[in-house]
Amino acid sequence: MILTFRKQYLSLQLYLQIYTNYSFRQMALKEAPQYRKLYEKLRKLIEDGTYKRGDLLPSENELCGAHHLTRPTVRNALDMLVNDGFIIRHQGKGSIVQGQPKGIGILSLSGTTSAIGQENLTTRIIIKPCVRSWEQAFGYEISDNDKSVGCIYMERLRLINDVPVFYDITMIPNLNLPRFTSRSLKNKSLFELLRKHYQIQVKGGEQKILAITADKRIQQHFKVKNNHPILRVDRKMETNRPNFSFYSQIYCNTSDYSLIGRF
Amino acid sequence: MILTFRKQYLSLQLYLQIYTNYSFRQMALKEAPQYRKLYEKLRKLIEDGTYKRGDLLPSENELCGAHHLTRPTVRNALDMLVNDGFIIRHQGKGSIVQGQPKGIGILSLSGTTSAIGQENLTTRIIIKPCVRSWEQAFGYEISDNDKSVGCIYMERLRLINDVPVFYDITMIPNLNLPRFTSRSLKNKSLFELLRKHYQIQVKGGEQKILAITADKRIQQHFKVKNNHPILRVDRKMETNRPNFSFYSQIYCNTSDYSLIGRF
DNA sequence: ACTGTCGACTTGTATATACAAGTGCAAAGA
DNA sequence: TCTTTGCACTTGTATATACAAGTCGACAGT
């Protein structure tokens, strides 16, 4: 009994080794873990209104039964929903749906595209991705290695319902990113591009937020007058690729759209 | 065997009932769970520099051994450190210390006091806590029940190294908060006061961030001139007490101190 | 009609265990 | 010498289980 099992294990390992060593690395996108799949499902059900604000989600045990999982796994999924602000939990009561986190969730992990929704967002490339040198990035120190390879630099203006709201400057170390500068970013998420073509996932990061007044250039892009208050966010994005971070500076006109997030 | 246990269980329940019903509710502060204790320990070790940026934390198994816990419990503690940005983890490698999240972590869950550190922060009460009526709170809808009981209102100016940086307006539903208005908030954290005296824990919340220009009143408090850009944060704080939220509006002068957070 | 108790639910904490999968080094082999 | 293999480590995912503790409604006793 034990022997058969052992054998199975070994052959699986062998298979994996061949799998990863020879070529089809592109397909190596591992299937998402159970807890993540459940998270996506529940999230969708909340987003499409199947569960409304104030509703109780099925209890953890019910979810276990329905999806053939155990409680720790289910709880893992629910933890993610809590972190995103979709639900809150009360001991003895259940998981209470909070509804969709409103507004522009730029403060959280999502990129601008997914935070706003593609329908209303258009992107205008002001400076096309090109390779430059750099010494620092919006106050964040960069490594010597990053310096030596230079960075991919670009500027984009993002409009919500045709009103200019964000101005992004992005700097990405030019490391193992073949053909990046030739890829189109028009109406496409940068995060998605990195994930799909380069297997780079943004895992988190650091941000600095401050209020400034618009300079000449920003005034023009946003079509606002002198002394108009602007919110600036300097961000460092950390990824699943060790020691690979990239940086962006975002100017936001918050007159019509304020930044909303959970904490 | 089962009987004895059953009896023990019942008597414990009886004890708890007396315990909570009669008076010494003050002491009812349940001892923190293991994973939280470990989190606090590790956090302290990072904050005091025992573990420096770039170091590896002891492996999960080592922590298990050292603290007599199991891996899920240890991982629970580490998850919290990841959320706070103290560490990041790499599969196959370990938990890498990121050092202390720098700057003013007001964007995260902590209150202003703990985010900045008591040494440098002083608080000036501008309007002492008093009971008022309210219809809404910084754009957030409030319940009919909250409306009927009124709110505890206060305004505070917070200075870092004697420079005015934050101006807080806080509104708390006047629900089961005996003697609140007579308690001193001078150099004391509001969050701590709520936790210690009323067993109210802030669990999370929602915030809206925008850039504005200082009005007359704010100009005076911050000693800045006309058109000075100011960052405004409107927050709704949710607590462990069901249906109990409170609200604050924070004006920040970000000329010298920008808001830093992780995402 | 009111009060208090109890039980059946919920989520919270913790243990024990197993295997998957990434990392890095050392030893074996060319 | 260089490459590859394999092993010993790490964290990641998942199961199964147990009991603690908060919530709420039904029901019995007053």
Coordinates of C-alpha atoms (C1' of nucleotides) in Angstrom, one line a residue:
Chain A
M1 CA 0.0 0.0 0.0
I2 CA 2.6 2.5 1.1
L3 CA 4.9 1.4 -1.7
T4 CA 2.4 2.0 -4.5
F5 CA 1.8 5.4 -3.2
R6 CA 5.4 6.2 -2.9
K7 CA 5.9 5.2 -6.5
Q8 CA 3.1 7.4 -7.7
Y9 CA 4.7 10.3 -5.9
L10 CA 8.1 9.8 -7.5
S11 CA 6.7 9.5 -11.0
L12 CA 4.7 12.7 -10.5
Q13 CA 7.9 14.5 -9.4
L14 CA 9.7 13.2 -12.5
Y15 CA 6.9 14.4 -14.7
L16 CA 7.0 17.9 -13.2
Q17 CA 10.7 18.1 -13.7
I18 CA 10.5 17.4 -17.4
Y19 CA 7.5 19.7 -17.6
T20 CA 9.3 22.7 -16.2
N21 CA 12.7 22.1 -17.7
Y22 CA 11.7 21.6 -21.3
S23 CA 10.1 24.4 -23.1
F24 CA 6.4 24.9 -22.5
R25 CA 7.1 27.2 -19.6
Q26 CA 4.5 29.6 -21.0
M27 CA 1.8 27.2 -20.1
A28 CA 3.3 26.7 -16.6
L29 CA 0.6 29.0 -15.3
K30 CA -0.3 26.9 -12.3
E31 CA -4.0 26.4 -11.8
A32 CA -5.3 28.6 -9.1
P33 CA -5.6 27.1 -5.6
Q34 CA -9.0 26.2 -4.2
Y35 CA -9.3 29.0 -1.8
R36 CA -8.6 31.5 -4.5
K37 CA -11.2 29.9 -6.8
L38 CA -13.8 30.1 -4.1
Y39 CA -12.8 33.7 -3.5
E40 CA -13.3 34.6 -7.1
K41 CA -16.7 32.9 -7.2
L42 CA -18.0 34.6 -4.1
R43 CA -16.6 37.9 -5.2
K44 CA -18.4 37.6 -8.5
L45 CA -21.6 36.8 -6.7
I46 CA -21.3 39.9 -4.6
E47 CA -20.3 42.1 -7.6
D48 CA -23.3 41.0 -9.7
G49 CA -25.7 41.5 -6.8
T50 CA -26.6 38.0 -6.1
Y51 CA -25.6 38.7 -2.5
K52 CA -26.6 42.2 -1.5
R53 CA -25.4 44.5 1.2
G54 CA -26.6 43.3 4.5
D55 CA -27.2 39.7 3.4
L56 CA -25.5 36.9 5.2
L57 CA -23.3 34.7 3.1
P58 CA -23.9 30.9 3.5
S59 CA -22.2 29.7 6.7
E60 CA -18.7 28.3 6.5
N61 CA -20.0 24.8 6.9
E62 CA -22.5 25.2 4.1
L63 CA -19.8 26.5 1.8
C64 CA -17.7 23.5 2.8
G65 CA -20.4 21.2 1.7
A66 CA -21.3 23.0 -1.4
H67 CA -17.8 23.2 -2.7
H68 CA -16.3 20.1 -1.2
L69 CA -13.7 21.9 0.8
T70 CA -12.8 22.0 4.5
R71 CA -13.3 24.9 6.8
P72 CA -9.7 26.2 6.9
T73 CA -9.8 26.4 3.1
V74 CA -13.1 28.2 3.1
R75 CA -12.0 30.5 5.8
N76 CA -8.9 31.3 3.7
A77 CA -11.2 32.5 0.9
L78 CA -13.4 34.5 3.3
D79 CA -10.3 36.1 4.8
M80 CA -9.5 37.5 1.4
L81 CA -13.0 38.9 1.0
V82 CA -12.7 40.6 4.4
N83 CA -9.3 42.1 3.4
D84 CA -11.0 43.5 0.2
G85 CA -13.9 44.9 2.2
F86 CA -16.5 42.8 0.5
I87 CA -17.7 41.2 3.8
I88 CA -17.3 41.5 7.5
R89 CA -17.6 38.7 9.9
H90 CA -19.3 38.5 13.3
Q91 CA -18.7 35.6 15.6
G92 CA -21.9 33.8 16.3
K93 CA -23.7 35.5 13.5
G94 CA -22.1 35.0 10.1
S95 CA -20.4 36.8 7.2
I96 CA -22.2 40.0 6.4
V97 CA -22.0 41.3 2.9
Q98 CA -20.8 44.8 2.6
G99 CA -21.5 45.2 -1.1
Q100 CA -19.0 46.4 -3.6
P101 CA -16.3 48.6 -2.2
K102 CA -17.3 51.9 -3.8
G103 CA -15.3 54.4 -5.7
I104 CA -11.8 54.3 -7.1
G105 CA -9.9 51.6 -5.3
I106 CA -6.6 52.8 -6.5
L107 CA -5.3 52.7 -2.9
S108 CA -5.5 49.0 -2.8
L109 CA -3.7 46.4 -4.8
S110 CA -5.7 46.6 -8.0
G111 CA -4.4 48.6 -10.9
T112 CA -6.3 51.6 -12.1
T113 CA -8.0 49.7 -14.9
S114 CA -9.6 47.1 -12.7
A115 CA -10.3 49.6 -10.0
I116 CA -12.5 51.8 -12.3
G117 CA -13.8 49.3 -14.8
Q118 CA -13.0 49.3 -18.5
E119 CA -16.2 50.8 -19.6
N120 CA -15.6 54.3 -18.4
L121 CA -11.8 54.4 -18.5
T122 CA -9.9 55.5 -21.5
T123 CA -6.1 55.8 -21.7
R124 CA -4.1 58.2 -23.7
I125 CA -0.4 57.5 -24.1
I126 CA 1.5 60.7 -23.7
I127 CA 5.0 59.2 -23.8
K128 CA 5.3 55.8 -25.4
P129 CA 7.3 53.2 -23.5
C130 CA 11.0 53.8 -24.1
V131 CA 14.3 52.9 -22.5
R132 CA 16.0 55.5 -20.3
S133 CA 18.6 55.7 -17.6
W134 CA 17.6 56.5 -14.1
E135 CA 19.2 57.2 -10.7
Q136 CA 16.2 57.1 -8.5
A137 CA 12.5 56.7 -8.8
F138 CA 10.1 59.2 -7.1
G139 CA 12.2 59.1 -3.9
Y140 CA 12.7 55.4 -3.8
E141 CA 16.2 54.0 -4.0
I142 CA 16.9 51.6 -6.7
S143 CA 19.6 48.9 -6.9
D144 CA 22.8 49.1 -8.8
N145 CA 21.7 46.3 -11.0
D146 CA 18.5 48.2 -11.9
K147 CA 20.6 51.3 -12.6
S148 CA 22.9 49.4 -15.0
V149 CA 20.0 48.1 -17.2
G150 CA 18.1 51.3 -17.4
C151 CA 14.4 51.6 -17.2
I152 CA 11.3 51.5 -19.4
Y153 CA 9.7 54.9 -19.0
M154 CA 6.2 56.0 -20.0
E155 CA 3.5 58.5 -19.3
R156 CA -0.2 58.0 -19.6
L157 CA -3.3 60.2 -19.1
R158 CA -6.4 58.3 -17.9
L159 CA -9.9 59.7 -18.4
I160 CA -13.1 58.7 -16.7
N161 CA -16.1 59.4 -18.9
D162 CA -13.8 61.6 -21.0
V163 CA -12.7 63.7 -18.0
P164 CA -9.0 63.6 -17.3
V165 CA -8.5 62.3 -13.8
F166 CA -5.1 60.5 -13.5
Y167 CA -1.7 61.2 -14.9
D168 CA 0.6 58.3 -14.5
I169 CA 4.4 58.2 -14.8
T170 CA 5.7 54.6 -14.8
M171 CA 9.3 53.3 -14.5
I172 CA 10.1 49.6 -14.9
P173 CA 13.6 48.1 -14.7
N174 CA 14.5 46.8 -18.1
L175 CA 15.1 43.3 -16.9
N176 CA 14.1 40.3 -19.0
L177 CA 11.2 42.0 -20.6
P178 CA 11.6 41.2 -24.3
R179 CA 9.6 43.2 -26.8
F180 CA 8.0 45.2 -24.0
T181 CA 8.4 48.6 -25.7
S182 CA 6.6 47.3 -28.7
R183 CA 3.6 46.0 -26.9
S184 CA 0.5 48.1 -27.0
L185 CA -0.9 49.5 -23.7
K186 CA -3.8 51.2 -25.2
N187 CA -6.9 50.3 -23.2
K188 CA -5.0 47.5 -21.6
S189 CA -4.0 47.0 -18.1
L190 CA -0.3 47.2 -17.3
F191 CA -0.7 44.7 -14.5
E192 CA -2.5 42.3 -16.9
L193 CA 0.3 42.7 -19.5
L194 CA 3.0 41.9 -16.9
R195 CA 1.0 38.9 -15.6
K196 CA 0.1 37.4 -19.0
H197 CA 3.3 37.9 -20.9
Y198 CA 5.9 37.8 -18.3
Q199 CA 4.4 35.9 -15.4
I200 CA 5.0 38.9 -13.1
Q201 CA 2.4 39.4 -10.4
V202 CA 2.2 42.5 -8.3
K203 CA 2.1 41.3 -4.7
G204 CA 2.0 44.6 -2.8
G205 CA 4.0 47.7 -2.3
E206 CA 4.5 51.0 -0.6
Q207 CA 3.0 54.3 -1.3
K208 CA 3.4 57.9 -0.3
I209 CA 0.5 60.3 -0.6
L210 CA 0.5 64.1 -0.5
A211 CA -1.4 67.2 -1.7
I212 CA 0.3 69.6 -4.1
T213 CA -0.8 72.3 -6.4
A214 CA -0.8 71.6 -10.1
D215 CA 2.3 72.7 -12.1
K216 CA 2.0 74.1 -15.6
R217 CA 2.2 70.7 -17.3
I218 CA -0.4 69.1 -15.1
Q219 CA -2.6 72.1 -15.4
Q220 CA -2.7 71.6 -19.1
H221 CA -3.4 67.9 -19.0
F222 CA -6.2 68.3 -16.5
K223 CA -7.4 71.6 -17.9
V224 CA -7.4 73.3 -14.5
K225 CA -6.3 76.7 -13.4
N226 CA -3.4 77.8 -11.3
N227 CA -3.3 76.7 -7.6
H228 CA -5.7 73.8 -8.3
P229 CA -5.1 71.2 -5.5
I230 CA -3.9 67.8 -6.8
L231 CA -3.3 64.6 -5.0
R232 CA 0.0 62.9 -5.8
V233 CA 0.8 59.2 -5.1
D234 CA 4.3 57.8 -5.3
R235 CA 4.3 54.1 -5.4
K236 CA 6.7 51.2 -5.3
M237 CA 5.3 47.9 -6.6
E238 CA 6.7 44.7 -5.4
T239 CA 6.3 41.5 -7.4
N240 CA 6.6 37.8 -7.2
R241 CA 9.9 38.0 -9.0
P242 CA 12.5 38.5 -6.2
N243 CA 14.2 41.8 -6.2
F244 CA 12.0 43.1 -9.1
S245 CA 10.1 46.2 -8.2
F246 CA 8.7 49.0 -10.4
Y247 CA 7.6 52.5 -9.7
S248 CA 4.9 54.9 -10.6
Q249 CA 3.9 58.4 -9.8
I250 CA 0.2 59.3 -10.1
Y251 CA -1.4 62.7 -10.2
C252 CA -5.1 62.7 -9.4
N253 CA -7.6 65.5 -9.9
T254 CA -9.9 64.7 -7.0
S255 CA -12.5 67.4 -7.7
D256 CA -15.0 65.0 -9.1
Y257 CA -13.6 61.6 -8.1
S258 CA -12.1 61.1 -4.7
L259 CA -9.9 58.1 -3.9
I260 CA -11.8 55.5 -1.9
G261 CA -10.3 52.6 -0.1
R262 CA -10.6 50.3 2.9
F263 CA -8.2 49.9 5.8
Chain B
M1 CA -15.7 10.3 31.6
I2 CA -18.0 12.2 29.3
L3 CA -20.2 13.1 32.3
T4 CA -17.4 14.7 34.3
F5 CA -16.4 16.7 31.3
R6 CA -19.9 17.8 30.7
K7 CA -20.2 19.0 34.3
Q8 CA -17.0 21.0 34.0
Y9 CA -18.3 22.6 30.9
L10 CA -21.5 23.6 32.5
S11 CA -19.9 25.1 35.6
L12 CA -17.6 27.1 33.4
Q13 CA -20.5 28.5 31.6
L14 CA -22.3 29.4 34.8
Y15 CA -19.1 31.1 36.0
L16 CA -18.9 33.1 32.8
Q17 CA -22.4 34.2 33.1
I18 CA -22.0 35.5 36.6
Y19 CA -18.7 37.0 35.6
T20 CA -20.2 39.0 32.7
N21 CA -23.5 39.9 34.3
Y22 CA -22.3 41.2 37.6
S23 CA -20.0 44.1 37.6
F24 CA -16.4 43.4 37.0
R25 CA -16.8 43.8 33.3
Q26 CA -13.7 45.8 33.3
M27 CA -11.6 42.7 33.7
A28 CA -13.4 40.8 31.0
L29 CA -10.6 41.5 28.6
K30 CA -10.0 38.1 27.3
E31 CA -6.4 37.1 27.0
A32 CA -5.0 37.5 23.5
P33 CA -4.9 34.4 21.3
Q34 CA -1.6 32.7 20.7
Y35 CA -1.1 33.9 17.1
R36 CA -1.7 37.5 18.2
K37 CA 0.9 37.2 21.0
L38 CA 3.5 35.8 18.6
Y39 CA 2.7 38.6 16.2
E40 CA 3.3 41.2 18.9
K41 CA 6.6 39.5 19.9
L42 CA 7.9 39.4 16.4
R43 CA 6.7 42.9 15.6
K44 CA 8.6 44.2 18.7
L45 CA 11.8 42.3 17.6
I46 CA 11.6 44.0 14.2
E47 CA 10.8 47.4 15.7
D48 CA 13.7 47.4 18.1
G49 CA 16.1 46.3 15.4
T50 CA 16.8 42.7 16.6
Y51 CA 15.8 41.7 13.1
K52 CA 17.0 44.1 10.5
R53 CA 15.8 44.8 7.0
G54 CA 17.0 42.0 4.7
D55 CA 17.3 39.4 7.5
L56 CA 15.5 36.2 7.4
L57 CA 13.1 35.4 10.3
P58 CA 13.4 32.0 11.9
S59 CA 11.6 29.5 9.7
E60 CA 8.1 28.6 10.5
N61 CA 9.1 25.3 12.0
E62 CA 11.7 26.9 14.2
L63 CA 9.1 29.3 15.5
C64 CA 6.8 26.4 16.1
G65 CA 9.5 24.8 18.3
A66 CA 10.5 27.9 20.1
H67 CA 7.0 28.9 21.0
H68 CA 5.3 25.6 21.3
L69 CA 2.8 26.2 18.6
T70 CA 1.8 24.5 15.3
R71 CA 2.5 25.8 11.9
P72 CA -1.0 27.1 11.1
T73 CA -0.9 29.2 14.2
V74 CA 2.6 30.5 13.4
R75 CA 1.5 31.2 9.9
N76 CA -1.4 33.1 11.2
A77 CA 0.9 35.4 13.1
L78 CA 3.2 35.8 10.0
D79 CA 0.2 36.6 7.9
M80 CA -0.4 39.6 10.1
L81 CA 3.1 40.8 9.8
V82 CA 2.8 40.5 6.0
N83 CA -0.3 42.6 6.0
D84 CA 1.4 45.3 8.1
G85 CA 4.3 45.3 5.7
F86 CA 6.9 44.1 8.3
I87 CA 7.9 41.1 6.3
I88 CA 7.4 39.5 2.9
R89 CA 7.6 35.8 2.3
H90 CA 9.2 33.8 -0.5
Q91 CA 8.4 30.2 -1.0
G92 CA 11.5 28.1 -0.6
K93 CA 13.4 30.9 0.9
G94 CA 11.8 32.3 4.1
S95 CA 10.3 35.3 5.6
I96 CA 12.3 38.4 4.7
V97 CA 12.3 41.3 7.1
Q98 CA 11.3 44.6 5.5
G99 CA 12.0 46.7 8.5
Q100 CA 9.7 49.2 10.0
P101 CA 7.0 50.6 7.7
K102 CA 8.3 54.1 7.4
G103 CA 6.4 57.3 7.8
I104 CA 3.0 58.1 9.0
G105 CA 0.9 55.0 8.7
I106 CA -2.4 56.8 9.1
L107 CA -3.7 55.0 6.0
S108 CA -3.7 51.7 7.8
L109 CA -5.7 50.6 10.7
S110 CA -3.6 52.1 13.5
G111 CA -4.8 55.3 15.1
T112 CA -2.7 58.5 14.6
T113 CA -1.1 58.1 18.0
S114 CA 0.4 54.6 17.4
A115 CA 1.2 55.5 13.8
I116 CA 3.5 58.3 14.7
G117 CA 4.7 57.4 18.2
Q118 CA 4.0 59.2 21.4
E119 CA 7.3 60.9 21.7
N120 CA 6.9 63.4 18.9
L121 CA 3.1 63.7 18.9
T122 CA 1.3 66.3 21.0
T123 CA -2.5 66.8 20.9
R124 CA -4.3 70.1 21.4
I125 CA -8.0 69.8 22.1
I126 CA -9.8 72.5 20.1
I127 CA -13.4 71.5 20.9
K128 CA -13.8 69.3 23.9
P129 CA -16.0 66.2 23.5
C130 CA -19.6 67.3 23.7
V131 CA -23.0 65.9 22.7
R132 CA -24.6 67.2 19.5
S133 CA -27.2 66.2 17.0
W134 CA -26.2 65.0 13.5
E135 CA -27.8 64.1 10.2
Q136 CA -24.8 62.8 8.4
A137 CA -21.1 62.4 8.9
F138 CA -18.7 63.5 6.2
G139 CA -20.8 62.1 3.4
Y140 CA -21.5 58.8 5.2
E141 CA -25.1 57.9 5.9
I142 CA -25.9 57.2 9.5
S143 CA -28.7 55.0 10.9
D144 CA -31.9 56.3 12.4
N145 CA -30.9 54.9 15.8
D146 CA -27.6 56.9 15.7
K147 CA -29.5 60.0 14.8
S148 CA -31.8 59.7 17.7
V149 CA -29.1 59.4 20.3
G150 CA -27.0 62.2 18.9
C151 CA -23.2 62.1 18.7
I152 CA -20.2 63.0 20.7
Y153 CA -18.3 65.6 18.8
M154 CA -14.8 66.8 19.1
E155 CA -12.0 68.6 17.3
R156 CA -8.3 68.1 17.9
L157 CA -5.1 69.5 16.5
R158 CA -2.1 67.1 16.4
L159 CA 1.4 68.4 16.2
I160 CA 4.6 66.5 15.2
N161 CA 7.6 68.0 16.9
D162 CA 5.5 71.1 17.6
V163 CA 4.5 71.5 13.9
P164 CA 0.8 71.3 13.3
V165 CA 0.2 68.5 10.8
F166 CA -3.3 67.0 11.5
Y167 CA -6.6 68.5 12.3
D168 CA -9.2 65.8 13.3
I169 CA -12.9 66.1 13.6
T170 CA -14.4 63.1 15.2
M171 CA -18.1 62.1 15.6
I172 CA -19.1 59.1 17.7
P173 CA -22.7 57.9 18.2
N174 CA -23.6 58.5 21.9
L175 CA -24.5 54.9 22.5
N176 CA -23.5 53.2 25.8
L177 CA -20.5 55.4 26.4
P178 CA -21.0 56.4 30.0
R179 CA -18.8 59.3 31.2
F180 CA -17.1 59.6 27.8
T181 CA -17.3 63.4 27.7
S182 CA -15.5 63.7 31.0
R183 CA -12.6 61.4 30.1
S184 CA -9.4 63.1 29.2
L185 CA -8.0 62.6 25.7
K186 CA -4.9 64.7 26.2
N187 CA -2.0 62.7 25.0
K188 CA -4.1 59.6 24.9
S189 CA -5.2 57.6 22.0
L190 CA -8.9 57.6 21.2
F191 CA -8.6 54.0 20.0
E192 CA -7.0 53.0 23.3
L193 CA -9.6 54.7 25.3
L194 CA -12.4 52.9 23.4
R195 CA -10.7 49.6 23.8
K196 CA -9.7 49.9 27.4
H197 CA -12.9 51.4 28.8
Y198 CA -15.6 50.3 26.5
Q199 CA -14.2 47.1 24.9
I200 CA -14.6 48.6 21.5
Q201 CA -12.1 47.5 18.9
V202 CA -11.8 49.2 15.6
K203 CA -11.8 46.4 13.1
G204 CA -11.5 48.3 9.8
G205 CA -13.3 50.9 7.8
E206 CA -13.7 53.0 4.7
Q207 CA -11.9 56.1 3.7
K208 CA -12.1 58.8 1.1
I209 CA -9.0 60.8 0.2
L210 CA -8.9 64.1 -1.7
A211 CA -6.8 67.2 -2.2
I212 CA -8.3 70.6 -1.3
T213 CA -7.1 74.0 -0.6
A214 CA -7.1 75.2 3.0
D215 CA -10.0 77.3 4.1
K216 CA -9.6 80.2 6.6
R217 CA -10.0 78.1 9.7
I218 CA -7.5 75.4 8.5
Q219 CA -5.1 78.1 7.4
Q220 CA -5.0 79.5 10.9
H221 CA -4.5 76.2 12.6
F222 CA -1.7 75.1 10.2
K223 CA -0.3 78.6 9.9
V224 CA -0.3 78.4 6.1
K225 CA -1.2 80.9 3.5
N226 CA -4.1 81.0 1.0
N227 CA -4.3 78.3 -1.6
H228 CA -2.1 76.0 0.4
P229 CA -2.9 72.4 -0.7
I230 CA -4.2 70.1 2.0
L231 CA -5.0 66.5 2.0
R232 CA -8.4 65.5 3.5
V233 CA -9.4 62.1 4.6
D234 CA -12.9 61.2 5.5
R235 CA -13.1 58.0 7.4
K236 CA -15.8 55.6 8.7
M237 CA -14.5 53.3 11.4
E238 CA -16.2 49.9 11.9
T239 CA -15.9 48.2 15.3
N240 CA -16.4 44.8 16.9
R241 CA -19.7 46.1 18.3
P242 CA -22.2 45.3 15.6
N243 CA -23.7 48.3 13.9
F244 CA -21.5 50.6 15.8
S245 CA -19.3 52.9 13.6
F246 CA -17.8 56.2 14.1
Y247 CA -16.5 58.9 11.8
S248 CA -13.7 61.3 11.4
Q249 CA -12.4 63.9 9.0
I250 CA -8.7 64.6 9.0
Y251 CA -7.0 67.5 7.4
C252 CA -3.3 66.9 6.7
N253 CA -0.6 69.4 5.9
T254 CA 1.7 67.2 3.7
S255 CA 4.4 69.7 3.1
D256 CA 6.7 68.2 5.6
Y257 CA 5.2 64.8 6.3
S258 CA 3.5 62.8 3.5
L259 CA 1.2 59.9 4.3
I260 CA 2.9 56.5 3.8
G261 CA 1.2 53.2 3.7
R262 CA 1.4 49.7 2.2
F263 CA -1.1 48.1 -0.1
Chain C
dA1 C1' -46.5 38.8 30.1
dC2 C1' -41.9 38.4 31.5
dT3 C1' -37.6 36.2 32.6
dG4 C1' -34.1 33.2 32.3
dT5 C1' -32.2 28.9 30.4
dC6 C1' -30.9 26.0 27.1
dG7 C1' -29.7 24.3 22.6
dA8 C1' -28.6 24.8 17.9
dC9 C1' -26.6 27.6 15.2
dT10 C1' -22.6 30.8 13.9
dT11 C1' -17.4 32.2 13.7
dG12 C1' -12.8 32.0 16.4
dT13 C1' -8.7 29.5 17.8
dA14 C1' -5.6 25.6 17.8
dT15 C1' -3.7 21.1 16.9
dA16 C1' -1.8 17.4 13.9
dT17 C1' -0.7 15.9 9.5
dA18 C1' 0.3 15.5 4.6
dC19 C1' 2.0 16.6 0.4
dA20 C1' 3.2 20.5 -3.3
dA21 C1' 6.5 23.5 -4.9
dG22 C1' 10.4 27.0 -4.8
dT23 C1' 15.5 27.7 -3.3
dG24 C1' 20.1 26.8 -2.8
dC25 C1' 23.9 24.0 -1.9
dA26 C1' 26.8 20.0 -2.2
dA27 C1' 28.1 15.9 -4.2
dA28 C1' 28.3 13.0 -8.3
dG29 C1' 29.1 12.6 -13.0
dA30 C1' 30.6 14.2 -17.6
Chain D
dT1 C1' 35.9 22.5 -14.7
dC2 C1' 31.4 22.6 -15.6
dT3 C1' 26.9 20.7 -15.5
dT4 C1' 23.4 18.1 -13.6
dT5 C1' 21.3 15.5 -10.1
dG6 C1' 19.5 15.1 -5.8
dC7 C1' 18.7 16.4 -1.1
dA8 C1' 17.5 19.2 2.6
dC9 C1' 15.7 23.1 3.5
dT10 C1' 12.0 26.7 3.0
dT11 C1' 6.9 28.4 2.4
dG12 C1' 2.2 27.1 0.0
dT13 C1' -2.0 24.4 0.0
dA14 C1' -5.3 21.3 1.9
dT15 C1' -7.5 18.0 5.0
dA16 C1' -9.6 16.4 9.4
dT17 C1' -10.7 17.4 13.9
dA18 C1' -11.7 19.6 18.4
dC19 C1' -13.2 22.8 21.4
dA20 C1' -14.1 28.0 22.6
dA21 C1' -17.2 31.6 22.4
dG22 C1' -20.8 34.9 20.5
dT23 C1' -25.9 35.0 18.7
dC24 C1' -30.5 34.1 18.6
dG25 C1' -34.8 32.0 19.0
dA26 C1' -37.7 28.5 21.4
dC27 C1' -39.5 27.0 25.4
dA28 C1' -40.3 26.3 30.3
dG29 C1' -41.1 28.5 34.8
dT30 C1' -42.5 32.3 37.1

